Amino acid sequence: MLIMAVYADVVSHRASTVRLHGVIECCAIYFLFTGITGICGAASYRRGLIITFLIMSLHAAIIFVPTAIITSSFDIHFYNHECWGECDWHLLSASLPQDSKCQILCGKNIDDSQRLSMNRLGTDYRLDAGIITLACIEMILALMTTFVCSQQLFGFCNPAAKAEITATEQSNIELDPLNPR
């Protein structure tokens, strides 16, 4: 997803207009860090890393996947409705200038003089559809890993934990004296 987001950012590179793929790139980097944390947690069986992976998976499922889907949907909408945008400042700038403006115009009512000063918004819908598909796959993976981490931490629906309990109970039964006096 990170590769597709970077490619979409390169394809839709505009000097001073609405660029939505930066948000998707941030989400993809978070997914990458989540995967690295999961690999480290699975390799070391450390409870702290498993808890961290659980929290990161929940964040991915609740915050970052919907954000990626929503921004790609906006991008598809801008592309299909022939939207044009213009800002007199860069959206990723650290400080906002005084009395700045940013406008988005859609449809066929934009004349040629406006189009010369504005930039076309949106990228090809196939690229954004691929990003949405990958975000849905990430949602499924995040929910599955959340369940597995919860199972590992809290022990519900875990046949191995039940087998350990029954083995402990059986060993306690064997240690009871036969003739209590």
mmCIF file of C-alpha atoms in Angstrom:
data_model
loop_
_atom_site.group_PDB
_atom_site.id
_atom_site.type_symbol
_atom_site.label_atom_id
_atom_site.label_comp_id
_atom_site.label_asym_id
_atom_site.label_seq_id
_atom_site.Cartn_x
_atom_site.Cartn_y
_atom_site.Cartn_z
ATOM 1 C CA MET A 1 0.000 0.000 0.000
ATOM 2 C CA LEU A 2 2.898 2.331 0.713
ATOM 3 C CA ILE A 3 4.251 1.785 -2.800
ATOM 4 C CA MET A 4 0.855 2.515 -4.375
ATOM 5 C CA ALA A 5 0.399 5.624 -2.216
ATOM 6 C CA VAL A 6 3.824 6.959 -3.176
ATOM 7 C CA TYR A 7 3.099 6.202 -6.839
ATOM 8 C CA ALA A 8 -0.250 7.993 -6.578
ATOM 9 C CA ASP A 9 1.502 10.943 -4.985
ATOM 10 C CA VAL A 10 4.027 11.073 -7.824
ATOM 11 C CA VAL A 11 1.297 10.763 -10.465
ATOM 12 C CA SER A 12 -0.822 13.499 -8.892
ATOM 13 C CA HIS A 13 2.041 15.802 -7.908
ATOM 14 C CA ARG A 14 0.850 19.370 -7.920
ATOM 15 C CA ALA A 15 2.769 22.342 -6.613
ATOM 16 C CA SER A 16 -0.057 24.088 -4.760
ATOM 17 C CA THR A 17 -3.278 22.124 -4.690
ATOM 18 C CA VAL A 18 -5.087 19.590 -2.550
ATOM 19 C CA ARG A 19 -2.940 16.464 -2.263
ATOM 20 C CA LEU A 20 -4.696 13.664 -0.427
ATOM 21 C CA HIS A 21 -2.147 10.904 -0.923
ATOM 22 C CA GLY A 22 0.095 12.201 1.852
ATOM 23 C CA VAL A 23 -2.526 10.996 4.328
ATOM 24 C CA ILE A 24 -2.538 7.551 2.725
ATOM 25 C CA GLU A 25 1.264 7.460 2.871
ATOM 26 C CA CYS A 26 1.144 8.185 6.617
ATOM 27 C CA CYS A 27 -1.391 5.383 7.089
ATOM 28 C CA ALA A 28 0.766 2.987 5.084
ATOM 29 C CA ILE A 29 3.837 3.830 7.178
ATOM 30 C CA TYR A 30 1.804 3.124 10.322
ATOM 31 C CA PHE A 31 0.780 -0.246 8.837
ATOM 32 C CA LEU A 32 4.456 -0.956 8.171
ATOM 33 C CA PHE A 33 5.406 -0.142 11.780
ATOM 34 C CA THR A 34 2.516 -2.306 12.994
ATOM 35 C CA GLY A 35 3.848 -5.246 10.988
ATOM 36 C CA ILE A 36 7.380 -4.778 12.293
ATOM 37 C CA THR A 37 6.070 -4.651 15.871
ATOM 38 C CA GLY A 38 4.030 -7.799 15.245
ATOM 39 C CA ILE A 39 7.026 -9.681 13.890
ATOM 40 C CA CYS A 40 9.140 -8.644 16.889
ATOM 41 C CA GLY A 41 6.346 -9.589 19.295
ATOM 42 C CA ALA A 42 5.809 -12.976 17.678
ATOM 43 C CA ALA A 43 9.522 -13.724 17.687
ATOM 44 C CA SER A 44 10.123 -12.811 21.318
ATOM 45 C CA TYR A 45 6.766 -13.658 22.970
ATOM 46 C CA ARG A 46 7.147 -10.546 25.116
ATOM 47 C CA ARG A 47 3.893 -9.453 26.649
ATOM 48 C CA GLY A 48 4.693 -5.746 26.160
ATOM 49 C CA LEU A 49 5.237 -6.145 22.420
ATOM 50 C CA ILE A 50 2.066 -8.202 22.082
ATOM 51 C CA ILE A 51 0.094 -5.492 23.908
ATOM 52 C CA THR A 52 1.690 -2.844 21.675
ATOM 53 C CA PHE A 53 0.796 -4.866 18.576
ATOM 54 C CA LEU A 54 -2.775 -5.275 19.851
ATOM 55 C CA ILE A 55 -3.150 -1.516 20.343
ATOM 56 C CA MET A 56 -1.559 -0.734 16.966
ATOM 57 C CA SER A 57 -3.858 -3.239 15.240
ATOM 58 C CA LEU A 58 -6.880 -1.630 16.882
ATOM 59 C CA HIS A 59 -5.683 1.801 15.735
ATOM 60 C CA ALA A 60 -5.199 0.449 12.218
ATOM 61 C CA ALA A 61 -8.706 -1.039 12.132
ATOM 62 C CA ILE A 62 -10.524 1.883 13.732
ATOM 63 C CA ILE A 63 -8.597 4.957 12.558
ATOM 64 C CA PHE A 64 -6.136 4.407 9.725
ATOM 65 C CA VAL A 65 -8.047 2.034 7.418
ATOM 66 C CA PRO A 66 -11.186 4.222 7.352
ATOM 67 C CA THR A 67 -8.973 7.282 6.772
ATOM 68 C CA ALA A 68 -7.322 5.639 3.760
ATOM 69 C CA ILE A 69 -10.693 4.559 2.356
ATOM 70 C CA ILE A 70 -12.273 7.997 2.833
ATOM 71 C CA THR A 71 -9.382 9.936 1.271
ATOM 72 C CA SER A 72 -9.221 7.580 -1.722
ATOM 73 C CA SER A 73 -12.989 7.910 -2.134
ATOM 74 C CA PHE A 74 -12.663 11.700 -2.190
ATOM 75 C CA ASP A 75 -9.915 11.400 -4.770
ATOM 76 C CA ILE A 76 -12.131 9.195 -6.972
ATOM 77 C CA HIS A 77 -14.975 11.702 -6.565
ATOM 78 C CA PHE A 78 -12.724 14.610 -7.570
ATOM 79 C CA TYR A 79 -11.492 12.704 -10.619
ATOM 80 C CA ASN A 80 -14.934 11.554 -11.817
ATOM 81 C CA HIS A 81 -16.545 14.988 -11.410
ATOM 82 C CA GLU A 82 -13.691 16.838 -13.125
ATOM 83 C CA CYS A 83 -12.784 18.943 -10.118
ATOM 84 C CA TRP A 84 -10.154 21.641 -10.227
ATOM 85 C CA GLY A 85 -8.452 23.148 -7.222
ATOM 86 C CA GLU A 86 -6.253 26.057 -6.310
ATOM 87 C CA CYS A 87 -4.627 27.183 -3.083
ATOM 88 C CA ASP A 88 -2.416 30.183 -2.580
ATOM 89 C CA TRP A 89 -0.417 28.194 0.003
ATOM 90 C CA HIS A 90 0.835 24.628 0.211
ATOM 91 C CA LEU A 91 -1.342 22.380 2.362
ATOM 92 C CA LEU A 92 1.662 20.760 4.021
ATOM 93 C CA SER A 93 3.251 24.044 5.044
ATOM 94 C CA ALA A 94 4.108 24.523 8.712
ATOM 95 C CA SER A 95 2.380 27.892 9.081
ATOM 96 C CA LEU A 96 -0.737 29.248 7.432
ATOM 97 C CA PRO A 97 -0.512 32.660 5.776
ATOM 98 C CA GLN A 98 -2.935 35.440 6.717
ATOM 99 C CA ASP A 99 -6.005 35.845 4.493
ATOM 100 C CA SER A 100 -5.292 32.778 2.415
ATOM 101 C CA LYS A 101 -7.764 31.015 0.172
ATOM 102 C CA CYS A 102 -8.248 27.550 -1.218
ATOM 103 C CA GLN A 103 -11.033 26.653 -3.625
ATOM 104 C CA ILE A 104 -12.316 23.551 -5.369
ATOM 105 C CA LEU A 105 -14.576 23.835 -8.408
ATOM 106 C CA CYS A 106 -16.244 20.850 -10.074
ATOM 107 C CA GLY A 107 -18.203 20.269 -13.241
ATOM 108 C CA LYS A 108 -18.299 21.724 -16.709
ATOM 109 C CA ASN A 109 -19.039 25.305 -15.632
ATOM 110 C CA ILE A 110 -15.350 26.133 -15.215
ATOM 111 C CA ASP A 111 -14.090 28.332 -18.025
ATOM 112 C CA ASP A 112 -10.677 28.037 -19.649
ATOM 113 C CA SER A 113 -9.211 31.042 -17.838
ATOM 114 C CA GLN A 114 -9.982 29.417 -14.466
ATOM 115 C CA ARG A 115 -8.533 26.109 -15.611
ATOM 116 C CA LEU A 116 -5.240 27.770 -16.508
ATOM 117 C CA SER A 117 -4.755 28.960 -12.944
ATOM 118 C CA MET A 118 -6.050 25.757 -11.293
ATOM 119 C CA ASN A 119 -4.867 22.166 -11.114
ATOM 120 C CA ARG A 120 -6.881 19.074 -11.888
ATOM 121 C CA LEU A 121 -7.764 17.106 -8.766
ATOM 122 C CA GLY A 122 -7.858 13.359 -8.413
ATOM 123 C CA THR A 123 -5.924 10.531 -9.945
ATOM 124 C CA ASP A 124 -7.038 7.606 -12.006
ATOM 125 C CA TYR A 125 -9.770 5.729 -10.167
ATOM 126 C CA ARG A 126 -8.041 2.367 -10.754
ATOM 127 C CA LEU A 127 -5.117 3.434 -8.587
ATOM 128 C CA ASP A 128 -7.426 4.615 -5.815
ATOM 129 C CA ALA A 129 -9.529 1.455 -6.139
ATOM 130 C CA GLY A 130 -6.345 -0.560 -5.582
ATOM 131 C CA ILE A 131 -5.567 1.496 -2.481
ATOM 132 C CA ILE A 132 -9.101 0.920 -1.167
ATOM 133 C CA THR A 133 -8.753 -2.825 -1.818
ATOM 134 C CA LEU A 134 -5.456 -2.937 0.055
ATOM 135 C CA ALA A 135 -7.009 -0.950 2.904
ATOM 136 C CA CYS A 136 -9.823 -3.522 3.138
ATOM 137 C CA ILE A 137 -7.244 -6.317 3.259
ATOM 138 C CA GLU A 138 -5.431 -4.382 5.996
ATOM 139 C CA MET A 139 -8.730 -4.126 7.900
ATOM 140 C CA ILE A 140 -9.196 -7.896 7.766
ATOM 141 C CA LEU A 141 -5.596 -8.479 8.868
ATOM 142 C CA ALA A 142 -5.914 -5.926 11.678
ATOM 143 C CA LEU A 143 -9.092 -7.527 13.001
ATOM 144 C CA MET A 144 -7.591 -11.021 12.801
ATOM 145 C CA THR A 145 -4.405 -9.984 14.592
ATOM 146 C CA THR A 146 -6.431 -8.149 17.229
ATOM 147 C CA PHE A 147 -8.339 -11.362 17.906
ATOM 148 C CA VAL A 148 -5.155 -13.458 18.001
ATOM 149 C CA CYS A 149 -3.408 -11.003 20.350
ATOM 150 C CA SER A 150 -6.456 -10.892 22.612
ATOM 151 C CA GLN A 151 -6.543 -14.669 22.625
ATOM 152 C CA GLN A 152 -2.841 -14.793 23.485
ATOM 153 C CA LEU A 153 -3.134 -12.214 26.261
ATOM 154 C CA PHE A 154 -6.438 -13.161 27.841
ATOM 155 C CA GLY A 155 -6.568 -16.883 26.997
ATOM 156 C CA PHE A 156 -10.143 -17.148 25.730
ATOM 157 C CA CYS A 157 -10.957 -19.698 23.006
ATOM 158 C CA ASN A 158 -7.498 -21.173 23.487
ATOM 159 C CA PRO A 159 -7.414 -24.998 23.563
ATOM 160 C CA ALA A 160 -3.785 -25.009 24.742
ATOM 161 C CA ALA A 161 -4.664 -22.979 27.839
ATOM 162 C CA LYS A 162 -7.566 -25.337 28.598
ATOM 163 C CA ALA A 163 -5.286 -28.349 28.186
ATOM 164 C CA GLU A 164 -2.831 -26.838 30.689
ATOM 165 C CA ILE A 165 -5.625 -26.282 33.217
ATOM 166 C CA THR A 166 -6.900 -29.853 32.920
ATOM 167 C CA ALA A 167 -3.358 -31.213 33.216
ATOM 168 C CA THR A 168 -2.843 -29.150 36.373
ATOM 169 C CA GLU A 169 -6.142 -30.367 37.821
ATOM 170 C CA GLN A 170 -5.223 -33.979 37.058
ATOM 171 C CA SER A 171 -1.837 -33.629 38.733
ATOM 172 C CA ASN A 172 -3.541 -32.190 41.841
ATOM 173 C CA ILE A 173 -5.902 -35.158 41.961
ATOM 174 C CA GLU A 174 -2.987 -37.558 41.811
ATOM 175 C CA LEU A 175 -1.309 -35.838 44.760
ATOM 176 C CA ASP A 176 -4.302 -36.227 47.090
ATOM 177 C CA PRO A 177 -3.683 -38.839 49.772
ATOM 178 C CA LEU A 178 -5.652 -42.071 49.456
ATOM 179 C CA ASN A 179 -6.373 -42.464 53.180
ATOM 180 C CA PRO A 180 -7.016 -39.113 54.770
ATOM 181 C CA ARG A 181 -6.766 -39.484 58.626
#
